[in-house]
Tab-separated table of C-alpha atoms in Angstrom:
chain	number	residue	atom	x	y	z
A	252	MET	CA	62.102	99.998	116.006
A	253	ARG	CA	65.190	101.292	114.577
A	254	LYS	CA	68.580	100.356	116.288
A	255	LYS	CA	70.122	103.533	117.501
A	256	TRP	CA	74.086	103.638	117.113
A	257	LYS	CA	76.583	105.947	118.922
A	258	ARG	CA	77.485	108.546	116.554
A	259	PRO	CA	80.710	110.980	117.132
A	260	ASP	CA	79.757	114.088	119.147
A	261	TRP	CA	79.113	116.420	116.155
A	262	THR	CA	80.174	119.286	118.292
A	263	LYS	CA	83.862	117.981	118.382
A	264	GLU	CA	85.849	117.947	115.508
A	265	ASN	CA	88.593	115.747	116.997
A	266	GLU	CA	86.059	112.766	117.393
A	267	TYR	CA	86.116	112.537	113.604
A	268	SER	CA	90.142	112.316	113.411
A	269	TYR	CA	89.991	108.675	112.139
A	270	LEU	CA	89.001	110.512	109.020
A	271	ASP	CA	91.697	112.586	107.005
A	272	GLY	CA	92.862	113.508	103.544
A	273	ASN	CA	94.420	109.850	102.990
A	274	THR	CA	90.697	108.340	103.776
A	275	SER	CA	89.702	106.213	100.620
A	276	ASN	CA	86.554	106.857	98.742
A	277	GLU	CA	85.301	103.504	99.847
A	278	ILE	CA	85.325	104.728	103.600
A	279	TRP	CA	83.657	107.873	102.688
A	280	ALA	CA	80.808	106.126	100.812
A	281	TRP	CA	80.465	103.877	103.987
A	282	GLU	CA	80.541	106.894	106.307
A	283	PHE	CA	77.628	108.549	104.288
A	284	LEU	CA	75.688	105.183	103.634
A	285	ARG	CA	75.595	104.346	107.364
A	286	ARG	CA	74.015	107.725	108.126
A	287	ASN	CA	71.119	106.866	105.569
A	288	PRO	CA	68.125	106.078	107.549
A	289	GLU	CA	66.742	103.893	104.907
A	290	TYR	CA	70.020	101.796	105.139
A	291	GLN	CA	69.544	101.645	108.886
A	292	ILE	CA	65.890	100.610	108.860
A	293	ALA	CA	66.625	97.912	105.928
A	294	TYR	CA	69.588	96.524	107.927
A	295	ASN	CA	67.595	96.169	111.052
A	296	GLU	CA	64.656	94.614	109.261
A	297	SER	CA	66.953	92.038	107.521
A	298	ARG	CA	68.350	90.949	110.825
A	299	HIS	CA	66.771	87.733	112.627
A	300	LYS	CA	67.498	85.985	115.672
A	301	ASN	CA	67.255	82.141	116.064
A	302	ASN	CA	66.264	80.544	119.275
A	303	GLU	CA	70.000	80.549	120.564
A	304	GLY	CA	69.783	84.377	120.076
A	305	LYS	CA	72.525	84.321	117.359
A	306	GLN	CA	72.175	86.881	114.714
A	307	THR	CA	71.358	85.491	111.194
A	308	PHE	CA	70.041	87.091	108.116
A	309	GLY	CA	66.902	86.453	106.132
A	310	PRO	CA	66.190	86.106	102.360
A	311	ASP	CA	65.100	89.778	102.114
A	312	THR	CA	69.127	90.531	102.612
A	313	VAL	CA	69.400	89.689	98.723
A	314	ASP	CA	67.338	93.076	98.074
A	315	LEU	CA	69.656	94.668	100.496
A	316	TYR	CA	72.847	93.945	98.731
A	317	THR	CA	71.092	94.891	95.321
A	318	TRP	CA	69.617	98.010	96.257
A	319	PHE	CA	72.633	99.552	98.200
A	320	GLU	CA	75.048	98.021	95.678
A	321	LEU	CA	77.055	95.886	98.335
A	322	GLU	CA	79.142	92.848	97.238
A	323	PRO	CA	76.999	89.778	97.705
A	324	LYS	CA	79.782	87.892	99.255
A	325	SER	CA	80.303	90.489	101.792
A	326	LYS	CA	78.744	90.440	105.123
A	327	ILE	CA	76.144	93.081	105.595
A	328	CYS	CA	77.790	95.789	107.707
A	329	ASP	CA	76.250	97.178	110.925
A	330	PRO	CA	75.838	100.745	110.540
A	331	GLY	CA	77.285	101.152	114.028
A	332	LYS	CA	80.502	99.853	112.868
A	333	LEU	CA	83.543	101.626	111.314
A	334	ILE	CA	84.479	98.699	109.043
A	335	PRO	CA	82.692	99.068	105.501
A	336	PRO	CA	81.238	96.335	103.534
A	337	SER	CA	82.611	95.652	99.982
A	338	PHE	CA	80.685	97.638	97.144
A	339	TYR	CA	79.590	96.087	94.077
A	340	PHE	CA	80.617	97.940	91.254
A	341	LYS	CA	78.703	97.277	88.104
A	342	LYS	CA	80.116	96.870	84.659
A	343	TYR	CA	78.461	98.257	81.677
A	344	PRO	CA	77.090	97.276	79.410
A	345	HIS	CA	75.546	94.071	81.018
A	346	VAL	CA	72.435	92.099	80.302
A	347	ASN	CA	70.365	90.428	82.891
A	348	PHE	CA	68.151	87.478	81.994
A	349	PRO	CA	65.467	87.063	82.162
A	350	ILE	CA	64.533	90.673	81.021
A	351	ARG	CA	62.089	92.222	83.025
A	352	PRO	CA	58.729	93.645	81.517
A	353	LEU	CA	58.637	97.502	80.754
A	354	SER	CA	56.047	98.270	83.304
A	355	GLN	CA	55.730	101.414	85.887
A	356	GLN	CA	56.495	99.142	88.528
A	357	SER	CA	59.879	97.795	87.149
A	358	ARG	CA	60.823	101.295	85.865
A	359	ASN	CA	60.311	102.332	89.694
A	360	GLU	CA	62.757	99.397	90.748
A	361	LEU	CA	65.641	100.790	88.825
A	362	PRO	CA	67.938	103.329	90.100
A	363	GLU	CA	67.481	106.727	88.443
A	364	TYR	CA	70.737	106.288	86.438
A	365	GLU	CA	69.739	103.120	84.937
A	366	PHE	CA	67.402	102.422	82.027
A	367	LEU	CA	65.745	99.215	80.473
A	368	PHE	CA	65.463	98.950	76.969
A	369	VAL	CA	63.745	96.571	74.679
A	370	LEU	CA	65.488	95.986	71.514
A	371	SER	CA	63.971	93.833	68.369
A	372	ILE	CA	65.756	91.611	65.880
A	373	ASP	CA	62.918	92.070	63.542
A	374	HIS	CA	64.234	95.918	62.877
A	375	ASP	CA	67.655	97.115	61.731
A	376	ILE	CA	69.894	96.699	64.766
A	377	GLY	CA	72.293	99.360	63.846
A	378	SER	CA	69.616	102.042	63.491
A	379	GLN	CA	68.221	100.863	67.022
A	380	LEU	CA	71.756	101.378	68.568
A	381	LYS	CA	72.191	104.560	67.008
A	382	LEU	CA	69.014	105.887	68.605
A	383	LEU	CA	69.929	104.171	71.865
A	384	LYS	CA	73.302	105.917	71.912
A	385	LYS	CA	71.753	109.328	71.259
A	386	PHE	CA	69.167	108.787	74.124
A	387	LEU	CA	72.062	107.893	76.489
A	388	GLU	CA	74.061	110.945	75.484
A	389	ASP	CA	71.256	113.159	75.672
A	390	GLU	CA	70.477	111.922	79.210
A	391	GLU	CA	74.184	112.271	80.157
A	392	ARG	CA	74.180	116.259	79.116
A	393	SER	CA	70.820	116.918	80.645
A	394	ALA	CA	71.984	115.391	83.947
A	395	GLN	CA	73.255	117.897	86.559
A	396	LYS	CA	76.970	117.512	87.988
A	397	PRO	CA	76.655	115.551	91.142
A	398	PRO	CA	76.680	117.908	94.060
A	399	VAL	CA	79.487	116.032	95.966
A	400	GLY	CA	81.394	119.030	97.266
A	401	LYS	CA	85.030	118.892	98.092
A	402	LYS	CA	86.550	115.936	100.145
A	403	LYS	CA	88.315	118.445	102.490
A	404	ASN	CA	84.814	119.288	103.407
A	405	TYR	CA	83.446	115.826	104.036
A	406	ILE	CA	83.811	115.873	107.823
A	407	LYS	CA	81.751	118.975	108.012
A	408	TYR	CA	79.089	117.085	105.955
A	409	LEU	CA	79.259	114.240	108.378
A	410	ARG	CA	78.885	116.688	111.290
A	411	VAL	CA	76.032	118.420	109.761
A	412	LEU	CA	74.073	114.967	109.470
A	413	ASP	CA	75.108	114.000	112.898
A	414	GLY	CA	73.860	117.436	114.412
A	415	PHE	CA	70.584	117.042	112.807
A	416	GLU	CA	70.205	113.459	114.075
A	417	ALA	CA	71.123	114.779	117.584
A	418	GLY	CA	68.363	117.259	117.328
A	419	ALA	CA	70.520	120.406	116.913
A	420	GLU	CA	68.950	123.597	115.314
A	421	ASN	CA	70.317	125.250	112.289
A	422	ASP	CA	71.821	128.275	114.152
A	423	GLU	CA	73.598	125.888	116.368
A	424	ILE	CA	75.029	124.002	113.683
A	425	TYR	CA	76.171	127.101	111.804
A	426	ASN	CA	77.884	128.411	114.819
A	427	ILE	CA	79.839	125.175	115.448
A	428	VAL	CA	80.602	123.754	111.882
A	429	ASP	CA	79.815	126.428	109.319
A	430	ASP	CA	82.745	128.509	108.988
A	431	ILE	CA	83.027	128.453	105.186
A	432	ASN	CA	81.338	131.305	103.023
A	433	ASP	CA	80.832	131.568	99.323
A	434	GLN	CA	82.332	134.292	97.175
A	435	LYS	CA	79.358	136.592	98.228
A	436	GLY	CA	80.058	136.279	101.752
A	437	ASN	CA	76.934	134.144	102.068
A	438	SER	CA	76.421	131.367	104.693
A	439	SER	CA	77.289	127.924	103.078
A	440	LEU	CA	75.201	125.905	105.688
A	441	GLU	CA	72.414	125.125	103.066
A	442	ARG	CA	75.147	124.056	100.675
A	443	HIS	CA	76.681	121.741	103.379
A	444	VAL	CA	73.061	120.461	103.835
A	445	ARG	CA	72.443	119.765	100.280
A	446	ILE	CA	75.533	118.130	99.653
A	447	ALA	CA	75.495	115.867	102.969
A	448	GLU	CA	71.904	114.725	101.942
A	449	TYR	CA	72.829	114.079	98.484
A	450	LEU	CA	75.804	112.011	99.637
A	451	CYS	CA	73.752	110.213	102.187
A	452	HIS	CA	70.677	109.521	100.304
A	453	GLN	CA	70.895	109.523	96.663
A	454	ARG	CA	73.566	108.564	94.409
A	455	GLY	CA	76.312	110.205	96.046
A	456	TYR	CA	78.087	107.381	97.800
A	457	ARG	CA	77.869	105.408	94.633
A	458	TYR	CA	79.297	108.368	92.970
A	459	LEU	CA	82.330	107.897	95.217
A	460	ILE	CA	82.717	104.429	94.687
A	461	ARG	CA	82.460	104.685	90.781
A	462	SER	CA	84.993	107.589	90.800
A	463	SER	CA	87.591	105.535	92.752
A	464	LYS	CA	87.074	102.477	90.359
A	465	TYR	CA	87.578	104.754	87.353
A	466	ALA	CA	90.605	106.517	88.755
């Protein structure tokens, strides 16, 4: 059973006052990641208690570190805590040994922004690298710009996530949180939801970490 943690009251903006314009990308990334149901489940499954009732961590935490890109030397963070973990920033290009076989299973294990290639020294290396470069450039061009929104709205996105977790209906969330309209005067609630879920579930929080590293 998933352990619940006490979230801020989404109807009260002042309960999010610990976040402001000076909040780092790492803190924002943690705020979204700890609201990710998959992370909450993975965290709870990784916890074990010994006979003395003290919390320890099992071997499956290795996968938890890897999948959510947390620094292996960092203690796994309780999603109910404000203190973030240390995020692991991959440097590219990198080579891992042994190379995994190109199977559908291994492809499914990769994040959607990573690719696994097999090159051969029996063929011209320059030609292979040229094709590889073209492939990656084409993928980069075809990829949509990450819908990460504007930082000034991040508290709104968190409130939307917390509102849905609390069982609020769309109309209630709209009346309390949604006060931004687009250029055509349409409600931005759907956009808030789309961005909030992206930052929480997919590559969003990772994008925030990478943006701060490259800045």
